[in-house]
PDB file of C-alpha atoms in Angstrom:
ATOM      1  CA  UNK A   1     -51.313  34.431  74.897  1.00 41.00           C
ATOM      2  CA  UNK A   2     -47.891  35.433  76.013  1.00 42.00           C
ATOM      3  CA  UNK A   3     -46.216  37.911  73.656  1.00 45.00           C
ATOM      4  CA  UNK A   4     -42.722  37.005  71.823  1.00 46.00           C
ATOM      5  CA  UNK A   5     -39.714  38.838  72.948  1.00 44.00           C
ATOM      6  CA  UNK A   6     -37.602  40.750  70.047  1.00 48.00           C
ATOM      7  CA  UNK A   7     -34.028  38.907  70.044  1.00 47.00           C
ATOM      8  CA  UNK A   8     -31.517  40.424  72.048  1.00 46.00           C
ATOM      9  CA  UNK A   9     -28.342  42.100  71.158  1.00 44.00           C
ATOM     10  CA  UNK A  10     -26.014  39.563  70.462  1.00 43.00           C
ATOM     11  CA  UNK A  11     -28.376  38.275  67.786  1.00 41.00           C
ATOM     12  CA  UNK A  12     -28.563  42.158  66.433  1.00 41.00           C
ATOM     13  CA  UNK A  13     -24.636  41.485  66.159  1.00 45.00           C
ATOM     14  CA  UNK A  14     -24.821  38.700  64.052  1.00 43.00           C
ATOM     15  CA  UNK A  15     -26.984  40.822  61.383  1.00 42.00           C
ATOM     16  CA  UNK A  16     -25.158  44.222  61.756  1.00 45.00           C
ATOM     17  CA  UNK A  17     -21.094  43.988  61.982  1.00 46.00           C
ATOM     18  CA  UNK A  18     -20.106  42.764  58.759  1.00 48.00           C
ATOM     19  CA  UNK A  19     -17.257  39.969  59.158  1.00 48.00           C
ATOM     20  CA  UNK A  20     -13.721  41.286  59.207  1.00 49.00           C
ATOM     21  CA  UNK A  21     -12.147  40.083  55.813  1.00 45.00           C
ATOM     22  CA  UNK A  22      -8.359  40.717  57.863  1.00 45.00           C
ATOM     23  CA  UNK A  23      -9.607  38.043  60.571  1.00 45.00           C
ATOM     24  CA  UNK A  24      -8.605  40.531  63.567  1.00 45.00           C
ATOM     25  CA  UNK A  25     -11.469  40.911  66.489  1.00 44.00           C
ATOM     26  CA  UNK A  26     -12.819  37.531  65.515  1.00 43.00           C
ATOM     27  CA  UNK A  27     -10.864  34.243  64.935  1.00 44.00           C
ATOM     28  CA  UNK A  28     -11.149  32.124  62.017  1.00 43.00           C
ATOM     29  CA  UNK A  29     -14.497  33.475  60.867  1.00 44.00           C
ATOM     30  CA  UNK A  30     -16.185  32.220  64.027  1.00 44.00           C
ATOM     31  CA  UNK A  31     -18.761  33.927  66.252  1.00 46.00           C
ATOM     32  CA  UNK A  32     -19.932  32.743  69.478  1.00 44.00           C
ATOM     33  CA  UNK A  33     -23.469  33.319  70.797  1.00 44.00           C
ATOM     34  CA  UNK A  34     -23.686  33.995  74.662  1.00 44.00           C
ATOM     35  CA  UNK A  35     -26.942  32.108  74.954  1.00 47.00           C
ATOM     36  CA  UNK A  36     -29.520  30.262  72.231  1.00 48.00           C
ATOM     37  CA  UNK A  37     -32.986  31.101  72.431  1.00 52.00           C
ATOM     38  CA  UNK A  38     -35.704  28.745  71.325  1.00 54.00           C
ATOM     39  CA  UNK A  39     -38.058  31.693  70.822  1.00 54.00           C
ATOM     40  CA  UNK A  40     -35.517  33.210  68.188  1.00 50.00           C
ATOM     41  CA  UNK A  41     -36.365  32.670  64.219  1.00 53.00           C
ATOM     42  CA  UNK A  42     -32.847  31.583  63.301  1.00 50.00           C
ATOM     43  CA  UNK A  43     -34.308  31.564  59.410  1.00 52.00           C
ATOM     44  CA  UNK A  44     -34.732  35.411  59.369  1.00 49.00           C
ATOM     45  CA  UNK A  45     -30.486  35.513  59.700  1.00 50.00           C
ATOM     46  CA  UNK A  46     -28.873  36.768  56.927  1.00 50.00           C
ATOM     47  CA  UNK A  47     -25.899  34.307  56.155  1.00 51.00           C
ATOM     48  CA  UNK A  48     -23.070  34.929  53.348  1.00 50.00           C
ATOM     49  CA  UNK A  49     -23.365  33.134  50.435  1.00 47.00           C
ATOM     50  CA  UNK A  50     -21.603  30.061  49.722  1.00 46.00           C
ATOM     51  CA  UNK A  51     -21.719  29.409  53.445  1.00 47.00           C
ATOM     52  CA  UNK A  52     -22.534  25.962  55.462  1.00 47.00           C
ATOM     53  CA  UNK A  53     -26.015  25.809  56.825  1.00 50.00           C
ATOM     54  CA  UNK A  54     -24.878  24.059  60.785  1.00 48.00           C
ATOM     55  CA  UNK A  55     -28.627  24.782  62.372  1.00 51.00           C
ATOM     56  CA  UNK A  56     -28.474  22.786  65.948  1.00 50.00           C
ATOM     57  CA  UNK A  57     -30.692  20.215  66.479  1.00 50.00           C
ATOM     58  CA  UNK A  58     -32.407  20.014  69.524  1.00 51.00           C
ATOM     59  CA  UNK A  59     -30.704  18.396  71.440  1.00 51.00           C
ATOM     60  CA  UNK A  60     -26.809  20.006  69.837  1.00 49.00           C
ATOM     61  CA  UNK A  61     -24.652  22.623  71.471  1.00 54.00           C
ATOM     62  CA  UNK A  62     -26.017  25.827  72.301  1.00 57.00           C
ATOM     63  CA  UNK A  63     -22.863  27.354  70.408  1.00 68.00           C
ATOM     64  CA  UNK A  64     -23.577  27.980  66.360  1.00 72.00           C
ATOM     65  CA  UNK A  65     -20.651  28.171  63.947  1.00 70.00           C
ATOM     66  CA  UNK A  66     -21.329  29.666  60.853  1.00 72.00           C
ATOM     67  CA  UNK A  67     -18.287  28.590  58.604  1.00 68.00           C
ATOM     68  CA  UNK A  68     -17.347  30.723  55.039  1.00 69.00           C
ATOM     69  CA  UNK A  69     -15.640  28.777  52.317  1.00 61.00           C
ATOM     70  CA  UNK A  70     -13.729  31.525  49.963  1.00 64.00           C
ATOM     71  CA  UNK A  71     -15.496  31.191  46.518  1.00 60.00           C
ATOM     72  CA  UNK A  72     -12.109  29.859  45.030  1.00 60.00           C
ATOM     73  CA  UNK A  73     -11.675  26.977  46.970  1.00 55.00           C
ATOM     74  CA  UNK A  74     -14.915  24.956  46.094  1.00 53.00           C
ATOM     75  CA  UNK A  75     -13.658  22.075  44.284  1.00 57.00           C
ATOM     76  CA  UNK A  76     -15.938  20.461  41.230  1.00 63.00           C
ATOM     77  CA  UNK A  77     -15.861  16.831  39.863  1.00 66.00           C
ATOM     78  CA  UNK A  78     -14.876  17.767  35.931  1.00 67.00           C
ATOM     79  CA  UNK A  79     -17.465  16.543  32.983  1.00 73.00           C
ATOM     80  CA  UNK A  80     -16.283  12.973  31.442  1.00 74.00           C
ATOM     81  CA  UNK A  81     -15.270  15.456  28.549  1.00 75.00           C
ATOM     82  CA  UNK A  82     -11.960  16.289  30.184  1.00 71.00           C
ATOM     83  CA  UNK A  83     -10.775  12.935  31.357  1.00 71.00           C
ATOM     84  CA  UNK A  84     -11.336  11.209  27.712  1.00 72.00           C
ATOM     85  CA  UNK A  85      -9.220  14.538  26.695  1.00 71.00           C
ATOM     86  CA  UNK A  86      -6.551  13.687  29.239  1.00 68.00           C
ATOM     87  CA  UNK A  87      -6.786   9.802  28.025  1.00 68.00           C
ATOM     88  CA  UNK A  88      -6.330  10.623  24.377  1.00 65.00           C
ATOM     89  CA  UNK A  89      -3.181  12.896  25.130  1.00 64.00           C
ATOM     90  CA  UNK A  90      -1.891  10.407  27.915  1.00 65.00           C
ATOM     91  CA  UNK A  91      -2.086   7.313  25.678  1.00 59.00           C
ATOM     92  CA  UNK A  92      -0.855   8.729  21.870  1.00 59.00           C
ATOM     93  CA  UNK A  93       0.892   5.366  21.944  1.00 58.00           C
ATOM     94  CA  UNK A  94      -2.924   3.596  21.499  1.00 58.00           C
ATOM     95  CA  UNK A  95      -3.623   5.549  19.049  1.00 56.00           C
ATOM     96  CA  UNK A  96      -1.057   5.230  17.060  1.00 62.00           C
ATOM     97  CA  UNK A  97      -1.178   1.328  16.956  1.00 64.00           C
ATOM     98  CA  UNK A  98      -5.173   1.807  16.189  1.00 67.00           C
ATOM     99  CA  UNK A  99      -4.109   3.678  12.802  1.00 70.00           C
ATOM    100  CA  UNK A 100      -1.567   1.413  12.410  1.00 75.00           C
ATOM    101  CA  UNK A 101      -4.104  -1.531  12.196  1.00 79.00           C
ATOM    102  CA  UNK A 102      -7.151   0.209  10.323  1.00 82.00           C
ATOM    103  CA  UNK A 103      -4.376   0.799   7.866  1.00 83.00           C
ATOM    104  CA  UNK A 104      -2.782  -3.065   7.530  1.00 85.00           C
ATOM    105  CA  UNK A 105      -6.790  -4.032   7.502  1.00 87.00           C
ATOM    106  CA  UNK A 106      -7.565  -1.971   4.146  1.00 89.00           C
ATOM    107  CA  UNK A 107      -4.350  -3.038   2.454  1.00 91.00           C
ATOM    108  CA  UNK A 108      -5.441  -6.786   3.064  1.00 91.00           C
ATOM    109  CA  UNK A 109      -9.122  -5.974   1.637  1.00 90.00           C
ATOM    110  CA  UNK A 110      -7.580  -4.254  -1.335  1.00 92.00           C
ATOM    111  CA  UNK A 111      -5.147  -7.086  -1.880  1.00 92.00           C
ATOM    112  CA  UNK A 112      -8.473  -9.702  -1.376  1.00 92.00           C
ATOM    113  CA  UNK A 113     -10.227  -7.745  -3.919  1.00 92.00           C
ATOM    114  CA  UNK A 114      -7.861  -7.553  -6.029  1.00 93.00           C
ATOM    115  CA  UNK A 115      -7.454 -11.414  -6.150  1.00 90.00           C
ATOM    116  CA  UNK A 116     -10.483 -11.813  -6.502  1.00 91.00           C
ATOM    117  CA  UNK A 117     -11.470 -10.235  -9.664  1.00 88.00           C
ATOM    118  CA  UNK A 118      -8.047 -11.963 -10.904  1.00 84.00           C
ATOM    119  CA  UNK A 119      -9.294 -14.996 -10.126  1.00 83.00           C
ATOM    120  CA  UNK A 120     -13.024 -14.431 -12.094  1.00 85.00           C
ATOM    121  CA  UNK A 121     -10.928 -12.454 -14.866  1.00 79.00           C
ATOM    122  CA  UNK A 122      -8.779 -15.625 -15.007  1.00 74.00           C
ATOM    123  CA  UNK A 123     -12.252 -18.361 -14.958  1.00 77.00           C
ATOM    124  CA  UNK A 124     -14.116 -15.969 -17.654  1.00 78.00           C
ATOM    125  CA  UNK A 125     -11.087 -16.054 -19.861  1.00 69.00           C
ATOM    126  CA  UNK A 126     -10.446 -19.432 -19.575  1.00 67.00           C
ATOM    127  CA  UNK A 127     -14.387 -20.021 -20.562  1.00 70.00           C
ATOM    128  CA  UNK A 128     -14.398 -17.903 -23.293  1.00 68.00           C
ATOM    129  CA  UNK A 129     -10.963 -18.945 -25.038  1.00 69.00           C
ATOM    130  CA  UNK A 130     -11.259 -22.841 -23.772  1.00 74.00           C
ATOM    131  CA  UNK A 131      -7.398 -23.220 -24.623  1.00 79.00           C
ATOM    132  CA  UNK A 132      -6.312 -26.336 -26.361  1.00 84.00           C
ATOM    133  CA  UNK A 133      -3.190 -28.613 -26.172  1.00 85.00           C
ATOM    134  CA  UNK A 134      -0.822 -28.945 -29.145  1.00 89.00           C
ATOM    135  CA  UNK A 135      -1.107 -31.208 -31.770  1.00 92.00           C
ATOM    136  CA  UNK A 136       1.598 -33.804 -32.582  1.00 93.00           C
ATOM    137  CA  UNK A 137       2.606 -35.949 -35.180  1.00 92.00           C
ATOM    138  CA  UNK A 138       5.464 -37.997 -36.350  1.00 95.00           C
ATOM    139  CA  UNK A 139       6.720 -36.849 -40.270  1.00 93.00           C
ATOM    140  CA  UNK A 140       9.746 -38.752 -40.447  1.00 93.00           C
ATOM    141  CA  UNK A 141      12.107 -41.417 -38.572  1.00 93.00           C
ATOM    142  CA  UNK A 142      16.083 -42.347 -38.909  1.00 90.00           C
ATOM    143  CA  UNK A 143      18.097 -44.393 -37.015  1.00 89.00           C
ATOM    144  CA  UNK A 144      21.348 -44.422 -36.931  1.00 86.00           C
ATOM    145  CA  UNK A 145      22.985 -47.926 -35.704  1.00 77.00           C
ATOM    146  CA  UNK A 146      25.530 -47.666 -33.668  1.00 70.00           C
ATOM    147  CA  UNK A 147      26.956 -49.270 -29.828  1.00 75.00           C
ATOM    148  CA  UNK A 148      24.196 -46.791 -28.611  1.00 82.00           C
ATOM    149  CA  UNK A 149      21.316 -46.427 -31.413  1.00 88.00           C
ATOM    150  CA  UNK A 150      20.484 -43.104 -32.140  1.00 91.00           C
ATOM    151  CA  UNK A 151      16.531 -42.543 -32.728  1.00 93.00           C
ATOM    152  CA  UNK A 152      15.565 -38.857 -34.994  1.00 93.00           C
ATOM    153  CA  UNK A 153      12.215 -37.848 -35.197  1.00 95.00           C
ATOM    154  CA  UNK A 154      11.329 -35.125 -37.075  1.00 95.00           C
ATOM    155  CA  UNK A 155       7.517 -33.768 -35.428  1.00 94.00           C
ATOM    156  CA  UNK A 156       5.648 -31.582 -36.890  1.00 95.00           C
ATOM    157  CA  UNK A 157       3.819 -29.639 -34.120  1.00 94.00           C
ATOM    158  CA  UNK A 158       0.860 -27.523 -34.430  1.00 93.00           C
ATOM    159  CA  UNK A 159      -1.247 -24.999 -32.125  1.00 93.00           C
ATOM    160  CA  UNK A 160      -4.810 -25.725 -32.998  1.00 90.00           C
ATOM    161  CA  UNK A 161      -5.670 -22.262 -30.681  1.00 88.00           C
ATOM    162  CA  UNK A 162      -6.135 -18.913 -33.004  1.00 85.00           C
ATOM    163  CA  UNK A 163      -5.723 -16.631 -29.994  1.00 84.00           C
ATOM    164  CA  UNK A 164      -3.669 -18.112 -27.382  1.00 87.00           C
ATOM    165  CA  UNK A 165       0.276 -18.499 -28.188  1.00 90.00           C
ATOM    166  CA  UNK A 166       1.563 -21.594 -26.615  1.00 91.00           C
ATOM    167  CA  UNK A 167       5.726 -21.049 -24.891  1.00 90.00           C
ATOM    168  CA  UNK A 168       7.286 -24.829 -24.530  1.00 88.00           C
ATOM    169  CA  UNK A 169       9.771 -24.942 -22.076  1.00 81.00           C
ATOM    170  CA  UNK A 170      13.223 -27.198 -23.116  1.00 76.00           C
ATOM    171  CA  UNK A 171      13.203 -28.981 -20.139  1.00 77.00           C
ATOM    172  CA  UNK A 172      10.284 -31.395 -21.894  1.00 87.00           C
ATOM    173  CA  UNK A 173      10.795 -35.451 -21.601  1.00 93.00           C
ATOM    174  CA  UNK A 174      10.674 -37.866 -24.457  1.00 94.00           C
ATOM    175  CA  UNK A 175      11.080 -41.460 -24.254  1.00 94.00           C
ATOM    176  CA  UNK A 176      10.918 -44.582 -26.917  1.00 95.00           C
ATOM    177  CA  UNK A 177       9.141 -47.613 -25.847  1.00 95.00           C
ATOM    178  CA  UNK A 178       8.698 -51.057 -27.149  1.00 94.00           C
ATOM    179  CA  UNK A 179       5.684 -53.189 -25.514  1.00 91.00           C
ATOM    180  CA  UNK A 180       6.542 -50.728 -22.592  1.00 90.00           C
ATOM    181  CA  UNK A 181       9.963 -51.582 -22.187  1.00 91.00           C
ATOM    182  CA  UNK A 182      11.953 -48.279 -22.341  1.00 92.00           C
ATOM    183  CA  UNK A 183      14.650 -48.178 -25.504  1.00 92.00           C
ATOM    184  CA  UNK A 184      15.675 -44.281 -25.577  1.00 93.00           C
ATOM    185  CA  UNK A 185      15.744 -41.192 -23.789  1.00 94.00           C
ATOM    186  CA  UNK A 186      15.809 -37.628 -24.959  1.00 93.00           C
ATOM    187  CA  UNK A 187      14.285 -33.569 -24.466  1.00 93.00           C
ATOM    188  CA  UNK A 188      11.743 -31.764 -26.493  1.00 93.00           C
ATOM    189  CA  UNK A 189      13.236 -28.354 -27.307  1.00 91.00           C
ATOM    190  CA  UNK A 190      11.897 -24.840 -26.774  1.00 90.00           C
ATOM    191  CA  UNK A 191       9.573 -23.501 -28.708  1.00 90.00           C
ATOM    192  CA  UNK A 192       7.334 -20.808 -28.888  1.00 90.00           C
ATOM    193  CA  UNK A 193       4.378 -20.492 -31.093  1.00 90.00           C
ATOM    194  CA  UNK A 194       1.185 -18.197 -31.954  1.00 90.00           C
ATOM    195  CA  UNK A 195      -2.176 -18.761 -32.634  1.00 87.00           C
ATOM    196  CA  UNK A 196      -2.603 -21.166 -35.615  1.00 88.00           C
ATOM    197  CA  UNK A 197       0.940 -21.627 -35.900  1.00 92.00           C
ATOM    198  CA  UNK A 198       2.297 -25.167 -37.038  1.00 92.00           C
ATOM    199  CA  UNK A 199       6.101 -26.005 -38.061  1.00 92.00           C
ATOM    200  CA  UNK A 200       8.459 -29.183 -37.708  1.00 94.00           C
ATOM    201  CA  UNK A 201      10.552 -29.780 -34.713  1.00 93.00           C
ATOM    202  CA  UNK A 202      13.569 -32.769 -34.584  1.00 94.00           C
ATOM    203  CA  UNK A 203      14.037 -34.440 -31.454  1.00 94.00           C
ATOM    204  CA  UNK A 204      17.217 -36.669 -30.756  1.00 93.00           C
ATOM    205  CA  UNK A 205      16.512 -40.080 -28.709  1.00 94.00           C
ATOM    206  CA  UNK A 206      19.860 -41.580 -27.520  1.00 92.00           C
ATOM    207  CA  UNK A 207      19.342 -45.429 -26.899  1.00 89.00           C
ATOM    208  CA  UNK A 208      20.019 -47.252 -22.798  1.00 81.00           C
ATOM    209  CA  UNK A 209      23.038 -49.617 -21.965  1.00 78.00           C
ATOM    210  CA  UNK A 210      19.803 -52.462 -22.214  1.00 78.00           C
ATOM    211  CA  UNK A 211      20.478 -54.857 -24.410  1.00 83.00           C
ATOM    212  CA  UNK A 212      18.142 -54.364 -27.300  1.00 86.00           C
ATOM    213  CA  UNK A 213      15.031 -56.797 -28.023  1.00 89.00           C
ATOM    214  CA  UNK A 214      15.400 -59.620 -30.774  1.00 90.00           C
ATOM    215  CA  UNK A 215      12.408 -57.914 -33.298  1.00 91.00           C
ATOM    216  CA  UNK A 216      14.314 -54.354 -32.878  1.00 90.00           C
ATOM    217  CA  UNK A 217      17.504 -55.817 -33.289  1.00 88.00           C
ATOM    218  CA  UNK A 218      16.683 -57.933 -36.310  1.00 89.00           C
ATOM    219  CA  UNK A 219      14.040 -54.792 -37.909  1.00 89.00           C
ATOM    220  CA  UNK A 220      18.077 -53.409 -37.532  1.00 87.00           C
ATOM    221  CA  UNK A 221      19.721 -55.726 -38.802  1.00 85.00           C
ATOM    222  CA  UNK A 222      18.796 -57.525 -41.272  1.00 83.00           C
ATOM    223  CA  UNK A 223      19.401 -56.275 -44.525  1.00 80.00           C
ATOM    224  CA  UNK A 224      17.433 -58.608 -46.899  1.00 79.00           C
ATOM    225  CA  UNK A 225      14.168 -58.183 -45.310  1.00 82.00           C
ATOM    226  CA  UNK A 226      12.025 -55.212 -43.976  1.00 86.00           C
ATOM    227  CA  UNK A 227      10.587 -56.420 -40.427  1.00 89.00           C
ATOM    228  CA  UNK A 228       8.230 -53.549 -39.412  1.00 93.00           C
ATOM    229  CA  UNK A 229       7.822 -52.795 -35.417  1.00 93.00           C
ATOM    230  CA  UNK A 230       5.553 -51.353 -33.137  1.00 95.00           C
ATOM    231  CA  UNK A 231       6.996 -48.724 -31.125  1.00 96.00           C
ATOM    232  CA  UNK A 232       5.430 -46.245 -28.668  1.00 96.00           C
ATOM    233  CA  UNK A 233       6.550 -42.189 -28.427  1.00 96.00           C
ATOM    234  CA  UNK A 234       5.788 -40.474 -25.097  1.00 96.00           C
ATOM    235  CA  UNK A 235       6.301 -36.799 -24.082  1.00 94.00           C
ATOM    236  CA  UNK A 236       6.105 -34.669 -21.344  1.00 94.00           C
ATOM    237  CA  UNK A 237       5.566 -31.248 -22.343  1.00 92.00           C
ATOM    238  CA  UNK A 238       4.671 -28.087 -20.156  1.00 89.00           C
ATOM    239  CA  UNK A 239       3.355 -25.186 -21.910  1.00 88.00           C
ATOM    240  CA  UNK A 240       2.872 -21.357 -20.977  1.00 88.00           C
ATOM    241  CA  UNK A 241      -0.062 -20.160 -22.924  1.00 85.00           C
ATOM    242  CA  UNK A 242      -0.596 -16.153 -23.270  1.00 85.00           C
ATOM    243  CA  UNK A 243      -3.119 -13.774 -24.723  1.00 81.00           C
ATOM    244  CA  UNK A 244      -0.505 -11.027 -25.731  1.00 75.00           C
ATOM    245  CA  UNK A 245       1.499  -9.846 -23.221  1.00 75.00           C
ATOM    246  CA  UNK A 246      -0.504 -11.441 -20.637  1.00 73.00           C
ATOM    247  CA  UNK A 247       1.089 -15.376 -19.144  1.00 75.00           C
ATOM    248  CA  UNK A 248      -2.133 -16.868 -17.993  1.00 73.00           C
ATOM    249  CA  UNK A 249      -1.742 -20.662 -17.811  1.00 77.00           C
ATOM    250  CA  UNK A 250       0.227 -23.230 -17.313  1.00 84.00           C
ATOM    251  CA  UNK A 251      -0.145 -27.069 -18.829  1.00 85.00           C
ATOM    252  CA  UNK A 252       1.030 -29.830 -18.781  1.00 90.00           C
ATOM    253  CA  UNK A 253       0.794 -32.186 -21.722  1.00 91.00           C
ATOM    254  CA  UNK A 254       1.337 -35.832 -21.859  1.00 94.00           C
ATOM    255  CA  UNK A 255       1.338 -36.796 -25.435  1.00 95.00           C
ATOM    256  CA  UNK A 256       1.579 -40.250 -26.525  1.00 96.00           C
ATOM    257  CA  UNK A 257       2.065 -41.585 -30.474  1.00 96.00           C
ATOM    258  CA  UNK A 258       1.303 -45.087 -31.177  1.00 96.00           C
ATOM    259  CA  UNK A 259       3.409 -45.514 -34.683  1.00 96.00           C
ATOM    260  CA  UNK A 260       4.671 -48.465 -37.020  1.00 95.00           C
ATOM    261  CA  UNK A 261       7.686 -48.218 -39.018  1.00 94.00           C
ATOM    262  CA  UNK A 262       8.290 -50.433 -42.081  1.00 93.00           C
ATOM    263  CA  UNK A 263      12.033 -50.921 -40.406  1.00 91.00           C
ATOM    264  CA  UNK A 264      14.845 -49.306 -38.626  1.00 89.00           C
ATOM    265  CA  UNK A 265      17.182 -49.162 -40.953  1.00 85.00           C
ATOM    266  CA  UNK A 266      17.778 -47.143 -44.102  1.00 84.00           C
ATOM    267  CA  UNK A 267      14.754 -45.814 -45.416  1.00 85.00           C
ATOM    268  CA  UNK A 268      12.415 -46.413 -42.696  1.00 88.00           C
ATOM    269  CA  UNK A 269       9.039 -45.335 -43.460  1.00 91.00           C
ATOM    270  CA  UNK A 270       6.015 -44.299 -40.967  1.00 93.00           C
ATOM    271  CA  UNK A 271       3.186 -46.698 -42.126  1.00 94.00           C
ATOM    272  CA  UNK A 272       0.609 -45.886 -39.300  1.00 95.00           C
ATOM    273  CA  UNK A 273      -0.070 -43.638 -36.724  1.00 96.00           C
ATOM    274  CA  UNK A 274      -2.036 -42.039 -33.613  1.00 95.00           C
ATOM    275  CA  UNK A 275      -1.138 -39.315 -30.874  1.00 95.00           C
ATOM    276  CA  UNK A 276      -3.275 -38.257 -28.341  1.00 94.00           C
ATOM    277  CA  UNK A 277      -2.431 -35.565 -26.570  1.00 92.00           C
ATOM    278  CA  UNK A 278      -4.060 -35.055 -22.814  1.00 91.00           C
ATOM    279  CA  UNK A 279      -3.851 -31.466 -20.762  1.00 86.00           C
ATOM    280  CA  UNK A 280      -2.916 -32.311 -17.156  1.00 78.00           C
TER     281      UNK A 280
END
């Protein structure tokens, strides 16, 4: 078996000259080999660290390079860390409008909230208290005849609730009919009352250009006999009703009084009535 040969000298340079750190006697790091031996174990060189491994293949120049990269100039892909980092500081603009609209979506599930035990404060109230509308009758009656007949009524009004005050606005309609044909116009004042409370209220009912039907015209006239009429009083009442300080609800009431007077002149007298009163 033939014996292997102990590399020759130009390998034993490549193991014992360090490299020149000032670049003079050799040129950019590189070292050229005068021949390439197959016999040679290139493994048992000694190469710096961070250098490129460039064995030759077989068939590759017989030159080697051996290339050194200074330690400072190896370049690393950063962790995802840094760029969401450099995202949040790039973009503060995002941010920003993400506060911005976590904040606006509380306020408007506070608000809803909010409403909402309103509304079931509102329903269980309502339940418990059940408020009522008022009720209305007719005490007393003049009329006063002149071009335009003049219609008083003196009501006597009466909240039937013990907790719940009732406010009436003065902007309430009243209107005198006979067999539906309109005779007189007029307003229900304001009034406020409490729970329980009843007193007498006078409304004034001023009578239309229309001429004036023969039986309320002769229940006017005549003065030797009392003709007694039908007539018909309608309202149109809206009503704040409160629990203390508190304005929960607001009605509307359409009351109507069916009534017959003995006549409508001096010393008319109410001989039968009925109101109704219906919450709208």
């Amino acid at each position: 078996m033939e014996e292997r040969v102990p590399p020759s000298s130009a390998a034993g340079d490549l193991t014992d000259e360090p490299p020149n750190p000032h670049g003079h006697g050799h040129r950019h790091g590189r070292r050229n080999v005068s021949s390439y031996d197959d016999s040679f174990d290139y493994s048992s060189v000694s190469r710096p660290v961070g250098s490129l491994d460039l064995t030759p293949e077989e068939d590759y120049d017989s030159n080697t390079y051996v290339v050194q990269v200074p330690k400072d100039q190896i370049y690393r892909v950063p962790p995802p860390e840094n760029a969401r980092i450099v995202e949040k500081y790039r973009n503060p603009m995002n941010k920003r409008r993400n506060s911005c609209c976590t904040r606006v979506c509380w306020i408007i599930l506070v608000l809803f909230v909010i409403g909402i035990s309103i509304g079931i404060t509102l329903v269980i109230l309502h339940k418990v208290y059940s408020p009522k509308g008022a009720i209305l009758f007719i005490a007393d009656v003049h009329v006063k005849n002149q071009s335009r007949p003049r219609y008083e009524f003196t009501m006597k009004v009466k909240n039937p609730n013990e907790n719940v005050a009732i406010s009436y606005e003065n902007d309430g309609d009243a209107f005198l009919l006979f067999k539906k044909k309109k005779l007189a116009t007029g307003k229900f004042p304001q009034l406020e009352q409490e729970g329980g409370d009843s007193r007498n209220v006078r409304i004034t009912l001023t009578g239309s250009n229309t001429v004036v039907p023969d039986e309320v015209s002769k229940s006017m006239h005549d003065k030797k006999t009392e003709r007694a009429v039908l007539l018909q009083l309608e309202m149109n009442l809206k009503g704040e009703m409160n629990i203390g300080f508190l304005n929960l609800w607001s009605k509307d009431m359409h009351v109507v009084c069916d009534f017959k007077v003995s006549t409508l002149r001096t010393g008319t007298k109410v001989l039968s009535q009925k109101c109704d009163t219906q919450i709208k």
